[in-house]
mmCIF file of C-alpha atoms in Angstrom:
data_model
loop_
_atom_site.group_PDB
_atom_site.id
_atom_site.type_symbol
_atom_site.label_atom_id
_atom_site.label_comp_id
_atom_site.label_asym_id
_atom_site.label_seq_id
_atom_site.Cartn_x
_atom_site.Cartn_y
_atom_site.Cartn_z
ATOM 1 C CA UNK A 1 66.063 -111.389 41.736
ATOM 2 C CA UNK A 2 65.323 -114.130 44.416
ATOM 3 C CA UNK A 3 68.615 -115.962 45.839
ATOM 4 C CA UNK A 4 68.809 -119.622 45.289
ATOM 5 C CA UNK A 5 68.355 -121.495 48.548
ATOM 6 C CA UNK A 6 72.331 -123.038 49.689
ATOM 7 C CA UNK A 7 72.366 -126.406 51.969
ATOM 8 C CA UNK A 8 73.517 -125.316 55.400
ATOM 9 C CA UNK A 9 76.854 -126.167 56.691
ATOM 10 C CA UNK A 10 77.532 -127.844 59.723
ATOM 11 C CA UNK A 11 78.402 -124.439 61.538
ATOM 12 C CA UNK A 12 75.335 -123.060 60.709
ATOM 13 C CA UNK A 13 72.918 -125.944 61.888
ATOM 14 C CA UNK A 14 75.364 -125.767 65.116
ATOM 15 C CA UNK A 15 74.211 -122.066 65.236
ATOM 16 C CA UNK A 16 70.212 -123.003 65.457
ATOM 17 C CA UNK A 17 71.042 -125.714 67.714
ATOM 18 C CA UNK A 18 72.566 -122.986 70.579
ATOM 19 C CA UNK A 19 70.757 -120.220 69.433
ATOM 20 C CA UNK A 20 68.462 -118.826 72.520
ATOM 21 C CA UNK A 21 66.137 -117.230 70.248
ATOM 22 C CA UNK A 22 65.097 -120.452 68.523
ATOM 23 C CA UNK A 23 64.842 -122.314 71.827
ATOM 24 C CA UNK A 24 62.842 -119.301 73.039
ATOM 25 C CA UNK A 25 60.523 -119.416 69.871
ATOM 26 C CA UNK A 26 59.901 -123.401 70.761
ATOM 27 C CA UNK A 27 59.566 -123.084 74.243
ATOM 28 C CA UNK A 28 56.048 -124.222 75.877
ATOM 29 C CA UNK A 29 54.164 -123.343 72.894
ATOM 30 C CA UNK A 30 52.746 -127.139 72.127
ATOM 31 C CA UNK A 31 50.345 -125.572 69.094
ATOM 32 C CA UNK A 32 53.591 -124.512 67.337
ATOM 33 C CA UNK A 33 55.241 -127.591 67.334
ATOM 34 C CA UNK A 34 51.960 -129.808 66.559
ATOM 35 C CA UNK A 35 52.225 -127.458 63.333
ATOM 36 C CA UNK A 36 55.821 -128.034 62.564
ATOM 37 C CA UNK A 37 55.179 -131.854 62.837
ATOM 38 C CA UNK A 38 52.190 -131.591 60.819
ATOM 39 C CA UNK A 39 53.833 -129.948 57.580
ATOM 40 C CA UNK A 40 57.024 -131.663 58.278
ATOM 41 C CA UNK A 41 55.339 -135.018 57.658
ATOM 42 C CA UNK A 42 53.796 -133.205 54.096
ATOM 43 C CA UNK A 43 55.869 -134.424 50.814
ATOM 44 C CA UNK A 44 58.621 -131.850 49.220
ATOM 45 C CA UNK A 45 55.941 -129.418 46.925
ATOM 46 C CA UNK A 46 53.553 -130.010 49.209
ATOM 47 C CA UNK A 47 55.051 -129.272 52.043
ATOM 48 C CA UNK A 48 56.758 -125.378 50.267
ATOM 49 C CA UNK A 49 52.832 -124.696 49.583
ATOM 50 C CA UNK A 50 51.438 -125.183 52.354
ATOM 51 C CA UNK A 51 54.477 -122.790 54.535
ATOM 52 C CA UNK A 52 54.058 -119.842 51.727
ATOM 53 C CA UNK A 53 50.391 -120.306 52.704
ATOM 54 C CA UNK A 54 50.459 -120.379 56.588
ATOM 55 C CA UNK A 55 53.004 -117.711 56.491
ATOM 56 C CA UNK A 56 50.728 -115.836 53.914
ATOM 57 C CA UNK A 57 53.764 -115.606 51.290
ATOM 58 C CA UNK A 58 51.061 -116.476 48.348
ATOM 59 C CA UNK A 59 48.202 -114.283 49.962
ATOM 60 C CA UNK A 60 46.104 -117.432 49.907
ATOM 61 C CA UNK A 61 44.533 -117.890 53.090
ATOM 62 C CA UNK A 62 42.013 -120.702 51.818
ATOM 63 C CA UNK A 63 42.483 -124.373 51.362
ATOM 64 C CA UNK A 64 45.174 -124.984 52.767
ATOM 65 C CA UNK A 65 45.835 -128.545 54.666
ATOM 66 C CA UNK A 66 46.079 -127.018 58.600
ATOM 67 C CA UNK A 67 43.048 -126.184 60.553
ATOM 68 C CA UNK A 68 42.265 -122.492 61.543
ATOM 69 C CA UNK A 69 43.622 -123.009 65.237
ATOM 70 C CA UNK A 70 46.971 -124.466 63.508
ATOM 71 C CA UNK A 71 46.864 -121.673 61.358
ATOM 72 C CA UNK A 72 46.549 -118.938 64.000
ATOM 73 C CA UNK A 73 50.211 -120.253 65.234
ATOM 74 C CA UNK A 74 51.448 -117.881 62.168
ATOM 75 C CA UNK A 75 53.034 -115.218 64.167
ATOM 76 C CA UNK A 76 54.864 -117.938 66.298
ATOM 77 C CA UNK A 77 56.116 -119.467 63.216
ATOM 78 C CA UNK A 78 57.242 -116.422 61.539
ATOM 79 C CA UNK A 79 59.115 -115.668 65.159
ATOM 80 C CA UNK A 80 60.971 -119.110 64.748
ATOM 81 C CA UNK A 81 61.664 -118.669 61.127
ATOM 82 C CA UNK A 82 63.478 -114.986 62.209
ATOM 83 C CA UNK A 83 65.265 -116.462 64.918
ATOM 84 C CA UNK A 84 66.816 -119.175 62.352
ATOM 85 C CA UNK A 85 67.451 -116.579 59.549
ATOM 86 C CA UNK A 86 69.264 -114.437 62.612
ATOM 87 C CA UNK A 87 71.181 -117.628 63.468
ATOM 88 C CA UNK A 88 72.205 -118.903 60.111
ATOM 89 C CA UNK A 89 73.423 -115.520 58.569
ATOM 90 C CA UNK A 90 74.127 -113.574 61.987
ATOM 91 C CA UNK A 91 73.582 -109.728 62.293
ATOM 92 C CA UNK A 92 74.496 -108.120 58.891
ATOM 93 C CA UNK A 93 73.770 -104.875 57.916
ATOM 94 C CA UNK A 94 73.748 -104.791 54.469
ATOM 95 C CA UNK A 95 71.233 -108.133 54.594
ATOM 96 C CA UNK A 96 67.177 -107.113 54.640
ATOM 97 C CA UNK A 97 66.033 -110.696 55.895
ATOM 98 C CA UNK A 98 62.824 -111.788 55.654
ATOM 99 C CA UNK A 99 59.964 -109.065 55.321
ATOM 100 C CA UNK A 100 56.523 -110.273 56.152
ATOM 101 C CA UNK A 101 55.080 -107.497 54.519
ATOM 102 C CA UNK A 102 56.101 -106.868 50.853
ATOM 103 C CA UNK A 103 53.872 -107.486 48.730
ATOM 104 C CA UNK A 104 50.961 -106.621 50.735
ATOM 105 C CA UNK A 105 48.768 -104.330 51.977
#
């Protein structure tokens, strides 16, 4: 059973915000960010699609919104969306996180 997503808390958006591995993730790499400002500026539903596509949570790799070099900025994306997860819940053990590959072959 999936969790339901929970607003963050001020602590937590303080963690991204001095978390080295997020800064890291961001750091020089100008294709990543065109992509976050890209699906950023998508509406609500539109915007949830097109991430579970990029990040190939539906397995649909067609028609999606972003171009193929936007696209190809998956792996840093999936980096930046680790180091948040990592910052927002901190090292637990008894936590999987996010797993790119269930699911899939």
């Amino acid at each position: 059973m999936a969790q339901e997503a929970k607003p963050l808390q001020l602590p937590q958006y303080e963690s991204i915000a001095t978390s080295v591995k997020v800064r890291q993730a961001l750091e020089g790499n100008t294709g990543l960010k065109t992509l976050l400002r890209k699906i950023d500026s998508m509406d609500g539903v539109e915007r949830e699609m097109e991430l579970e596509r990029v990040l190939g949570v539906t397995g649909d790799k067609a028609g999606g919104l972003l171009s193929d070099s936007e696209a190809a900025d998956v792996e840093s994306l999936r980096l930046l969306a680790e180091a948040i997860e990592e910052a927002v819940r901190g090292k637990k053990d008894d936590y999987v996180g996010l797993d790119w590959t269930a699911g899939h072959d």
